[in-house]
Amino acid sequence: MTRAKAVIIDAWSWLNYKPLYSETRGVPYRRAFPEAAATWVPPEDERRLAAYKMLAAYDQNQAAELAELRDGPEARDRREFGDPSMFVEAILAHVLGREQQITVPGAEAQTADITPDTEAATADRVQTLLRDWADDELLPMRVQQTERKAVSLGDGVYRLAWDPAKQRATVRSVDPGFYFPIIGEDDDGGEFPQRVHFCWELPEDKRRDLKARIRRITYELAPIGPATAAGVSEDGRAIRAPLTVDDGDGNLVPVLGLGDLADPTTGGITRIYAWNEQPSHLTCYLTDATWNLDDLKGDYDVDSLPDTHASYATGADGEVLDHLDLLIDFIPVVHVPNTVPSAEEHWGQSSLAKVLQVFDDLQGSDTDSSRASATTGLPMIAISGVADSRAEFNVKPGALFKLGETGKLTAVDTSSALRELREHVHDLADRAATVSRLPAVALGTIDPSKAPSGYALDISLGPLDSLIGGMRLARDHKYTLLLKFVQRLHLAGQHPDWAGVQVQPARLVFGPYKPTDKAGILEQVTTGVTGGVISKETAIRMLMEAGFPIEDVEDELERIDARSFEAARLLADALGNPDEVAKFLGREAPDEPEPPTIVLPPASTNPVVDDGEDPAADPAQGSGGNA
C-alpha cells in the first residue's frame, strides 16, 4: 500500500520543487541549512530561514554551492551569470524611484498662503525637523539596505532607538533572518505583534575564551510596572530589581516611576505620553541577554529561553538591559513586506519567487552554452588513414597532418547547436521578464533605435505599473509608521528642537520610476497654472515627478514668487497693502514717506466791509431772471 505524499502549501511552498529545500515532510536539508535546524529555532520558522538562505545564494551566485551538498561536486560546474541579482537591482530601482522625499501634508501652505495658520506652521516645522534628521541619520542609505533585503528575501526590518549621546533617534537595517515575531494562534498576522525577538548565534571564540552563545534582544509591550534599578542576583548576575520604600509601618511598598499614577479602580499603573491625550497602561520593555549553548539542555525555543542562565547586557548609561522600561507605548520595530501579505499573514514574498525555476533553466542553458562554445572555438577533428599510426596530432594554426592514400580529415561543426542554445537563453530571459512583470525597457535591454513611440512605451509599461503599485502599497503605511515612531522618540527624549511639537502624519514619497515626456509635462503645467486650474504647488510636484532638478517645493515656490512682479501688482491692487505685497515677493516693504506740510495762503490785505445791504436787492441782479 502506497502512502500519499503530503503537499505543503504555505508562504514558502514556491520552493517545494527543490529537493534540497523540501526534504521529508517539508523539513529543509540540514547539511545545507544548519542555521534553520538550530535547537532554539521554532519549527514554524525553519522553512522561512532556509528560504532566506536559498534566495541569498541565488542573489550572490552561490546556488551551485548549496546544490553541491546534495548533488555532489558535479553541481559546482553550473554557470551563474548574475541574472537574479540583475532582476533584484532593477526592481529595487523602480520601487524606490529616482529619489525619496519626506513630506508632511499642509507644509506647503506655510509659504503659499499670505497669512499662514498654526497648523501649516506646525507641519512645516515637523517636515524640516524630519528632513534634517534624515540627513544626519543617512536615511536614504538605510532605506536602500532594507529595501534590497525586502526585494530579494521578501522581508525587511527596521529597528529604531533613542541615542542619548547623539541626541536623536537612530534607525538600523536588520537582516530578517534574525527577526522572530511572536504571533499567537488567535492573533492576526497582519497586525503588529506584542512581543518581538532578534536572535542569532555567536560562534565560539577561543582567543577570548568564549563559548558558543545565543544573543537575544527582546521588545515587549506589557502593563506598566513599578520603577526598577540596576542590581545583582544571588548568583552574581547583573539584573534589574524593583525599587521599594518604607510606608512608615515597616512595610516595603514599590516606588512608582516619575509621572506614573496608580489607578485605584484597577490597581494598575497609568502614564500619559507626550503624544497621547488619554492615560495609557502599556509600556515597552527592552531585554538584551546572552546564553551559552552548553547551558541549554532542555527543549527551548527563542521565546522560552530560561532567565536563570541569561547574562544581561549593560547600556552605555549603566542601565542593565533586563526588562528596561523604555518609556514609550510602542515597539520601535517596523517590518516591511515586499508584497501585500495574504489575509492574516505576516510575511511578504520575494520578487524572485515566481521566476526561480526559470533561473534554474537559465543556469543550465548557460552551462551548456559554455561547453558548446569550447568545441566551437576549438573544433573536434576526426583523422583517418594516417601514415604513421604512432603519430600524435595537435590542432593549431599552421599544423601539418600526414595522411595515407585513403586518409581523410573531418571537422565536427557545433556552431549550430551553440546558436540554438543562445536563442534558448534569450527565450528564457524573456520568459523571466514576462513572469516578473519587467518589460525590456524596464530592464534596459531594449535597443534605443527600436524604441516605440511614447504612447506604445507607456502601454508596454502597464505590467510594471501594477507591479510597482502593489509593492509601494505594501510599503506606504510602514514608512508612515516609521516616521511617526521617529517623532515620538524625539518627544520621549525631550529634544529641545521638538518641544511643543505635535506628531504629524509624515510620509516617505518615492520618486518617479519610468521615463517621462518632460516637454509635454512642462507644457501641461504652464497651461494649467496660466489657466488657473492647478496650483503652483501641484505644478512643481508634477515637474519633480517628471525628473526636473527641483529639490524642494517650498524653496522653488519662493524663488518663483520673488520674480512674479505682475502678480504682485495685481495683489497690490486687490489689497492695497504694501506689507502683504512685500511679503509675497520676499522683500522688505519700503518706509512710508512723511506727508508734506500743508501751507495755507496768506490772508488778504483788503478786508471786505459789510455795508448791511442785501445783494438780492441790487437792481442789477434782477429778480432771478436773465440779466
Short mmCIF file of C-alpha atoms in Angstrom, two decimals, residues 20-436:
data_model
loop_
_atom_site.label_atom_id
_atom_site.label_comp_id
_atom_site.label_asym_id
_atom_site.label_seq_id
_atom_site.Cartn_x
_atom_site.Cartn_y
_atom_site.Cartn_z
CA LEU A 20 17.39 20.46 -1.22
CA TYR A 21 14.83 22.76 0.37
CA SER A 22 11.92 20.41 0.96
CA GLU A 23 13.06 17.05 2.30
CA THR A 24 10.89 14.55 4.16
CA ARG A 25 7.69 16.21 5.43
CA GLY A 26 8.91 19.63 4.34
CA VAL A 27 11.93 19.79 6.67
CA PRO A 28 14.87 21.56 4.92
CA TYR A 29 18.07 19.64 4.25
CA ARG A 30 20.02 20.00 7.48
CA ARG A 31 23.51 19.98 5.97
CA ALA A 32 22.62 22.86 3.69
CA PHE A 33 20.66 24.85 6.29
CA PRO A 34 22.17 24.18 9.73
CA GLU A 35 21.03 27.60 10.97
CA ALA A 36 17.39 26.74 10.32
CA ALA A 37 17.80 23.44 12.16
CA ALA A 38 19.18 25.04 15.36
CA THR A 39 17.52 23.76 18.53
CA TRP A 40 16.28 27.22 19.54
CA VAL A 41 14.59 27.96 16.18
CA PRO A 42 10.81 27.35 16.30
CA PRO A 43 9.62 24.69 13.80
CA GLU A 44 7.36 27.20 12.02
CA ASP A 45 10.42 29.35 11.19
CA GLU A 46 12.67 26.60 9.77
CA ARG A 47 11.35 26.83 6.22
CA ARG A 48 11.46 30.64 6.32
CA LEU A 49 15.13 30.75 7.33
CA ALA A 50 16.03 28.11 4.78
CA ALA A 51 14.23 30.10 2.07
CA TYR A 52 16.19 33.23 3.03
CA LYS A 53 19.48 31.37 2.65
CA MET A 54 18.44 29.85 -0.68
CA LEU A 55 17.40 33.25 -2.06
CA ALA A 56 20.61 34.88 -0.83
CA ALA A 57 22.62 32.15 -2.58
CA TYR A 58 20.89 32.90 -5.89
CA ASP A 59 21.48 36.62 -5.38
CA GLN A 60 25.19 36.05 -4.71
CA ASN A 61 25.78 33.46 -7.49
CA GLN A 62 26.24 30.69 -4.92
CA ALA A 63 23.29 28.43 -5.66
CA ALA A 64 25.67 25.79 -7.03
CA GLU A 65 27.50 25.65 -3.69
CA LEU A 66 24.28 24.69 -1.91
CA ALA A 67 23.38 22.17 -4.61
CA GLU A 68 26.78 20.52 -4.20
CA LEU A 69 25.87 19.42 -0.67
CA ARG A 70 23.18 17.13 -2.05
CA ASP A 71 24.04 16.51 -5.71
CA GLY A 72 27.80 16.14 -5.40
CA PRO A 73 30.76 18.03 -6.96
CA GLU A 74 29.17 17.97 -10.43
CA ALA A 75 26.73 20.66 -9.32
CA ARG A 76 29.62 23.14 -8.98
CA ASP A 77 30.06 23.15 -12.77
CA ARG A 78 26.89 25.20 -13.24
CA ARG A 79 27.39 28.68 -14.65
CA GLU A 80 25.78 31.56 -12.73
CA PHE A 81 25.99 34.90 -14.53
CA GLY A 82 24.12 37.16 -12.10
CA ASP A 83 20.63 37.16 -13.63
CA PRO A 84 18.82 37.03 -10.23
CA SER A 85 20.91 39.90 -8.90
CA MET A 86 20.18 41.96 -12.01
CA PHE A 87 16.43 41.42 -11.57
CA VAL A 88 16.64 42.43 -7.90
CA GLU A 89 18.55 45.63 -8.69
CA ALA A 90 16.10 46.56 -11.46
CA ILE A 91 13.03 46.05 -9.27
CA LEU A 92 14.68 47.88 -6.35
CA ALA A 93 15.45 50.91 -8.54
CA HIS A 94 11.86 51.09 -9.79
CA VAL A 95 10.30 50.68 -6.35
CA LEU A 96 12.37 53.47 -4.78
CA GLY A 97 12.31 55.74 -7.81
CA ARG A 98 14.93 58.34 -8.59
CA GLU A 99 14.74 59.91 -5.14
CA GLN A 100 12.84 59.76 -1.86
CA GLN A 101 11.38 62.76 -0.07
CA ILE A 102 9.79 63.22 3.36
CA THR A 103 6.59 65.25 3.13
CA VAL A 104 4.06 66.43 5.71
CA PRO A 105 0.59 67.34 4.39
CA GLY A 106 -0.06 71.07 4.71
CA ALA A 107 3.58 72.13 4.90
CA GLU A 108 3.37 73.92 1.53
CA ALA A 109 0.74 76.29 2.92
CA GLN A 110 3.37 77.86 5.16
CA THR A 111 4.89 79.67 2.17
CA ALA A 112 1.99 79.54 -0.28
CA ASP A 113 -0.56 81.35 1.89
CA ILE A 114 -0.27 85.05 2.55
CA THR A 115 -1.35 84.58 6.16
CA PRO A 116 -0.36 81.02 7.20
CA ASP A 117 -2.23 79.35 10.03
CA THR A 118 -0.84 77.47 13.01
CA GLU A 119 -1.42 74.01 11.50
CA ALA A 120 0.59 74.89 8.41
CA ALA A 121 3.41 76.29 10.54
CA THR A 122 3.49 73.08 12.63
CA ALA A 123 3.50 70.88 9.53
CA ASP A 124 6.33 72.90 8.01
CA ARG A 125 8.33 72.74 11.24
CA VAL A 126 7.94 68.96 11.56
CA GLN A 127 8.82 68.47 7.89
CA THR A 128 12.02 70.49 8.33
CA LEU A 129 12.96 68.60 11.50
CA LEU A 130 12.37 65.22 9.87
CA ARG A 131 14.40 66.12 6.79
CA ASP A 132 17.29 67.35 8.93
CA TRP A 133 17.12 64.12 10.94
CA ALA A 134 17.09 62.03 7.75
CA ASP A 135 20.27 63.78 6.56
CA ASP A 136 22.04 63.21 9.88
CA GLU A 137 20.91 59.58 10.12
CA LEU A 138 21.74 58.71 6.48
CA LEU A 139 18.16 57.56 5.95
CA PRO A 140 18.46 57.05 2.15
CA MET A 141 21.25 54.54 2.73
CA ARG A 142 19.23 52.73 5.44
CA VAL A 143 16.28 52.56 3.06
CA GLN A 144 18.46 51.07 0.32
CA GLN A 145 19.81 48.43 2.72
CA THR A 146 16.40 47.39 3.99
CA GLU A 147 14.62 47.53 0.64
CA ARG A 148 17.20 45.31 -1.02
CA LYS A 149 16.55 42.70 1.65
CA ALA A 150 12.82 43.09 1.13
CA VAL A 151 13.01 42.69 -2.67
CA SER A 152 15.42 39.74 -2.64
CA LEU A 153 14.25 37.88 0.50
CA GLY A 154 10.65 39.09 0.79
CA ASP A 155 11.02 40.94 4.11
CA GLY A 156 12.94 43.90 5.51
CA VAL A 157 13.16 45.11 9.11
CA TYR A 158 14.00 48.47 10.72
CA ARG A 159 14.96 48.82 14.39
CA LEU A 160 14.80 52.26 15.99
CA ALA A 161 16.26 53.54 19.27
CA TRP A 162 16.95 56.78 21.08
CA ASP A 163 20.67 57.60 21.32
CA PRO A 164 21.35 59.92 24.29
CA ALA A 165 24.86 60.71 23.05
CA LYS A 166 23.73 61.77 19.58
CA GLN A 167 20.51 63.29 20.91
CA ARG A 168 18.47 61.83 18.09
CA ALA A 169 16.60 58.72 17.07
CA THR A 170 18.69 56.11 15.26
CA VAL A 171 17.45 53.64 12.68
CA ARG A 172 19.21 50.45 11.59
CA SER A 173 18.50 47.80 8.99
CA VAL A 174 18.26 44.27 10.41
CA ASP A 175 18.51 41.01 8.49
CA PRO A 176 15.04 39.38 8.54
CA GLY A 177 16.70 36.06 9.42
CA PHE A 178 17.26 37.47 12.93
CA TYR A 179 13.64 38.63 13.26
CA PHE A 180 11.24 36.42 15.25
CA PRO A 181 7.83 37.99 15.97
CA ILE A 182 5.65 36.09 18.40
CA ILE A 183 2.28 35.61 16.72
CA GLY A 184 -0.26 33.65 18.73
CA GLU A 185 -2.83 31.24 17.36
CA ASP A 186 -5.64 33.77 17.83
CA ASP A 187 -3.60 36.78 16.63
CA ASP A 188 -3.94 38.35 13.21
CA GLY A 189 -0.64 38.05 11.39
CA GLY A 190 -1.38 41.32 9.65
CA GLU A 191 -1.36 43.18 12.96
CA PHE A 192 1.86 44.05 14.73
CA PRO A 193 2.76 41.52 17.47
CA GLN A 194 3.06 42.43 21.15
CA ARG A 195 6.48 40.74 21.51
CA VAL A 196 9.40 40.67 19.07
CA HIS A 197 12.77 38.91 19.31
CA PHE A 198 16.01 39.48 17.42
CA CYS A 199 18.07 36.35 17.93
CA TRP A 200 21.25 34.88 16.44
CA GLU A 201 24.12 32.57 17.35
CA LEU A 202 27.64 33.75 18.19
CA PRO A 203 30.41 31.30 17.30
CA GLU A 204 33.00 30.09 19.77
CA ASP A 205 35.94 32.46 20.29
CA LYS A 206 38.88 30.54 21.71
CA ARG A 207 41.18 33.58 21.83
CA ARG A 208 38.81 35.36 24.18
CA ASP A 209 37.81 32.13 25.94
CA LEU A 210 34.18 32.50 24.88
CA LYS A 211 31.95 29.53 24.21
CA ALA A 212 29.27 29.33 21.52
CA ARG A 213 26.41 31.59 22.58
CA ILE A 214 22.94 32.80 21.69
CA ARG A 215 22.13 36.51 21.86
CA ARG A 216 18.52 37.67 22.01
CA ILE A 217 17.17 41.22 22.01
CA THR A 218 13.51 41.39 23.01
CA TYR A 219 10.91 44.16 22.77
CA GLU A 220 7.64 43.56 24.60
CA LEU A 221 4.52 45.62 25.22
CA ALA A 222 3.26 44.95 28.74
CA PRO A 223 1.46 46.73 31.60
CA ILE A 224 3.47 49.45 33.35
CA GLY A 225 5.18 48.17 36.47
CA PRO A 226 6.90 49.82 39.43
CA ALA A 227 10.23 51.57 38.99
CA THR A 228 13.36 49.38 38.85
CA ALA A 229 17.09 49.93 39.16
CA ALA A 230 20.29 48.02 38.40
CA GLY A 231 21.01 45.25 40.90
CA VAL A 232 22.77 41.92 41.37
CA SER A 233 21.19 38.47 41.67
CA GLU A 234 22.14 35.87 44.27
CA ASP A 235 24.48 34.16 41.81
CA GLY A 236 26.23 37.46 40.94
CA ARG A 237 24.47 38.28 37.67
CA ALA A 238 23.51 41.84 36.78
CA ILE A 239 19.72 42.20 36.82
CA ARG A 240 17.05 44.84 37.41
CA ALA A 241 15.31 44.88 40.77
CA PRO A 242 12.17 46.79 41.83
CA LEU A 243 12.60 49.88 43.99
CA THR A 244 10.79 49.89 47.35
CA VAL A 245 10.32 52.34 50.24
CA ASP A 246 9.11 52.01 53.79
CA ASP A 247 5.50 53.15 54.16
CA GLY A 248 6.07 54.10 57.81
CA ASP A 249 4.51 50.93 59.20
CA GLY A 250 7.50 48.75 58.44
CA ASN A 251 6.13 47.57 55.12
CA LEU A 252 8.03 47.87 51.86
CA VAL A 253 5.95 49.23 49.02
CA PRO A 254 7.00 49.62 45.38
CA VAL A 255 8.02 53.00 44.02
CA LEU A 256 6.22 54.43 41.01
CA GLY A 257 8.13 55.97 38.15
CA LEU A 258 8.24 59.71 37.62
CA GLY A 259 4.86 60.84 36.31
CA ASP A 260 3.20 57.43 36.82
CA LEU A 261 -0.11 57.20 38.65
CA ALA A 262 -1.77 54.28 40.40
CA ASP A 263 -5.30 53.60 39.19
CA PRO A 264 -7.41 52.97 42.33
CA THR A 265 -10.15 51.19 40.37
CA THR A 266 -7.98 48.61 38.59
CA GLY A 267 -4.89 48.62 40.76
CA GLY A 268 -2.70 49.16 37.68
CA ILE A 269 -0.34 51.97 36.81
CA THR A 270 -1.05 54.55 34.11
CA ARG A 271 1.10 57.09 32.32
CA ILE A 272 0.41 59.99 29.96
CA TYR A 273 2.78 60.12 27.00
CA ALA A 274 3.64 63.32 25.15
CA TRP A 275 1.79 62.11 22.03
CA ASN A 276 -1.37 60.87 23.79
CA GLU A 277 -4.15 62.76 25.49
CA GLN A 278 -5.51 59.73 27.35
CA PRO A 279 -3.58 57.79 30.02
CA SER A 280 -2.02 54.52 28.88
CA HIS A 281 -1.37 51.41 30.92
CA LEU A 282 1.20 49.94 28.47
CA THR A 283 4.91 50.45 28.05
CA CYS A 284 7.68 48.80 26.02
CA TYR A 285 10.34 46.77 27.81
CA LEU A 286 13.79 46.03 26.35
CA THR A 287 15.83 42.95 27.21
CA ASP A 288 19.30 42.14 25.82
CA ALA A 289 20.52 38.75 27.03
CA THR A 290 23.07 36.09 26.11
CA TRP A 291 23.07 32.33 26.81
CA ASN A 292 25.81 29.74 26.48
CA LEU A 293 24.65 26.91 24.23
CA ASP A 294 26.11 24.37 26.67
CA ASP A 295 23.71 25.61 29.38
CA LEU A 296 20.59 24.94 27.29
CA LYS A 297 19.87 21.29 27.95
CA GLY A 298 16.08 21.31 27.77
CA ASP A 299 13.57 21.74 24.98
CA TYR A 300 13.79 25.51 24.49
CA ASP A 301 13.00 27.81 21.63
CA VAL A 302 13.63 31.51 21.02
CA ASP A 303 10.61 32.55 23.10
CA SER A 304 11.22 30.26 26.08
CA LEU A 305 14.92 30.62 26.84
CA PRO A 306 15.35 30.37 30.63
CA ASP A 307 16.07 33.56 32.58
CA THR A 308 18.15 31.62 35.10
CA HIS A 309 21.00 31.13 32.62
CA ALA A 310 20.82 34.58 30.98
CA SER A 311 23.59 37.17 31.13
CA TYR A 312 22.13 40.64 30.65
CA ALA A 313 23.94 43.39 28.79
CA THR A 314 24.59 46.84 30.21
CA GLY A 315 23.93 50.01 28.22
CA ALA A 316 26.29 52.93 27.76
CA ASP A 317 24.44 54.78 30.52
CA GLY A 318 24.99 51.93 33.00
CA GLU A 319 21.43 50.60 32.86
CA VAL A 320 21.06 46.83 32.93
CA LEU A 321 19.03 45.75 29.90
CA ASP A 322 16.74 43.39 31.79
CA HIS A 323 13.13 44.43 31.17
CA LEU A 324 14.24 48.05 30.95
CA ASP A 325 11.27 50.42 30.68
CA LEU A 326 11.80 52.48 27.51
CA LEU A 327 9.05 54.96 28.49
CA ILE A 328 7.24 54.51 25.17
CA ASP A 329 3.99 52.70 24.40
CA PHE A 330 5.04 51.13 21.09
CA ILE A 331 7.61 48.60 19.87
CA PRO A 332 10.25 50.56 17.87
CA VAL A 333 10.44 47.92 15.13
CA VAL A 334 9.00 48.21 11.62
CA HIS A 335 8.62 45.14 9.40
CA VAL A 336 8.45 45.93 5.66
CA PRO A 337 6.98 43.14 3.49
CA ASN A 338 7.93 43.13 -0.17
CA THR A 339 4.36 42.40 -1.28
CA VAL A 340 0.93 42.85 0.25
CA PRO A 341 0.66 39.79 2.55
CA SER A 342 -2.20 37.38 2.22
CA ALA A 343 -5.07 37.67 4.68
CA GLU A 344 -3.87 37.08 8.25
CA GLU A 345 -0.29 36.55 7.01
CA HIS A 346 2.75 38.44 8.28
CA TRP A 347 5.41 37.73 5.66
CA GLY A 348 5.97 39.14 2.18
CA GLN A 349 7.14 37.28 -0.92
CA SER A 350 10.47 37.65 -2.69
CA SER A 351 10.48 39.14 -6.19
CA LEU A 352 12.49 36.07 -7.24
CA ALA A 353 9.90 33.57 -6.00
CA LYS A 354 7.85 33.13 -9.18
CA VAL A 355 10.85 33.04 -11.55
CA LEU A 356 13.28 30.85 -9.61
CA GLN A 357 12.67 27.80 -11.82
CA VAL A 358 13.33 29.92 -14.91
CA PHE A 359 16.65 30.96 -13.38
CA ASP A 360 17.49 27.27 -12.86
CA ASP A 361 16.87 26.62 -16.56
CA LEU A 362 18.91 29.72 -17.43
CA GLN A 363 21.83 28.41 -15.42
CA GLY A 364 21.55 25.03 -17.18
CA SER A 365 21.42 26.67 -20.62
CA ASP A 366 24.35 28.94 -19.78
CA THR A 367 26.34 25.90 -18.69
CA ASP A 368 25.52 24.04 -21.92
CA SER A 369 26.39 27.13 -23.97
CA SER A 370 29.78 27.38 -22.28
CA ARG A 371 30.53 23.77 -23.08
CA ALA A 372 29.34 24.14 -26.68
CA SER A 373 31.41 27.30 -27.18
CA ALA A 374 34.54 25.34 -26.22
CA THR A 375 34.01 22.84 -29.04
CA THR A 376 33.11 25.64 -31.47
CA GLY A 377 36.21 27.71 -30.76
CA LEU A 378 38.44 24.61 -30.80
CA PRO A 379 36.62 22.23 -33.18
CA MET A 380 36.74 18.45 -32.90
CA ILE A 381 38.61 16.79 -35.82
CA ALA A 382 38.44 13.15 -36.92
CA ILE A 383 41.51 11.82 -38.78
CA SER A 384 41.59 8.53 -40.67
CA GLY A 385 44.24 6.89 -42.92
CA VAL A 386 47.25 8.25 -41.02
CA ALA A 387 50.64 7.28 -42.47
CA ASP A 388 52.22 6.87 -39.05
CA SER A 389 49.84 5.27 -36.57
CA ARG A 390 52.04 6.32 -33.64
CA ALA A 391 51.95 9.99 -34.57
CA GLU A 392 50.34 12.45 -32.20
CA PHE A 393 48.45 15.43 -33.60
CA ASN A 394 47.86 18.84 -32.12
CA VAL A 395 45.29 21.07 -33.77
CA LYS A 396 46.73 24.59 -34.05
CA PRO A 397 47.33 27.23 -36.74
CA GLY A 398 49.86 26.04 -39.35
CA ALA A 399 49.64 22.38 -38.27
CA LEU A 400 50.51 19.74 -40.93
CA PHE A 401 48.92 16.30 -40.91
CA LYS A 402 50.42 13.45 -42.96
CA LEU A 403 47.69 11.18 -44.25
CA GLY A 404 47.79 7.98 -46.30
CA GLU A 405 46.29 7.40 -49.71
CA THR A 406 42.81 6.93 -48.26
CA GLY A 407 43.33 9.42 -45.50
CA LYS A 408 40.55 11.77 -44.56
CA LEU A 409 40.19 14.67 -42.14
CA THR A 410 36.73 15.64 -40.88
CA ALA A 411 35.86 18.64 -38.66
CA VAL A 412 32.77 18.49 -36.46
CA ASP A 413 30.90 21.82 -36.59
CA THR A 414 28.92 22.53 -33.39
CA SER A 415 28.16 26.19 -34.10
CA SER A 416 24.54 25.42 -34.97
CA ALA A 417 24.00 23.84 -31.55
CA LEU A 418 25.58 26.87 -29.88
CA ARG A 419 23.31 29.18 -31.86
CA GLU A 420 20.23 27.27 -30.73
CA LEU A 421 21.38 27.35 -27.12
CA ARG A 422 21.91 31.10 -27.21
CA GLU A 423 18.46 31.64 -28.68
CA HIS A 424 17.05 29.42 -25.94
CA VAL A 425 18.79 31.58 -23.34
CA HIS A 426 17.14 34.69 -24.82
CA ASP A 427 13.77 32.95 -24.73
CA LEU A 428 14.23 32.05 -21.07
CA ALA A 429 15.29 35.61 -20.22
CA ASP A 430 12.17 36.93 -21.93
CA ARG A 431 10.05 34.43 -20.02
CA ALA A 432 11.57 35.55 -16.72
CA ALA A 433 10.92 39.21 -17.59
CA THR A 434 7.32 38.43 -18.53
CA VAL A 435 6.58 36.45 -15.38
CA SER A 436 8.19 39.05 -13.13
#
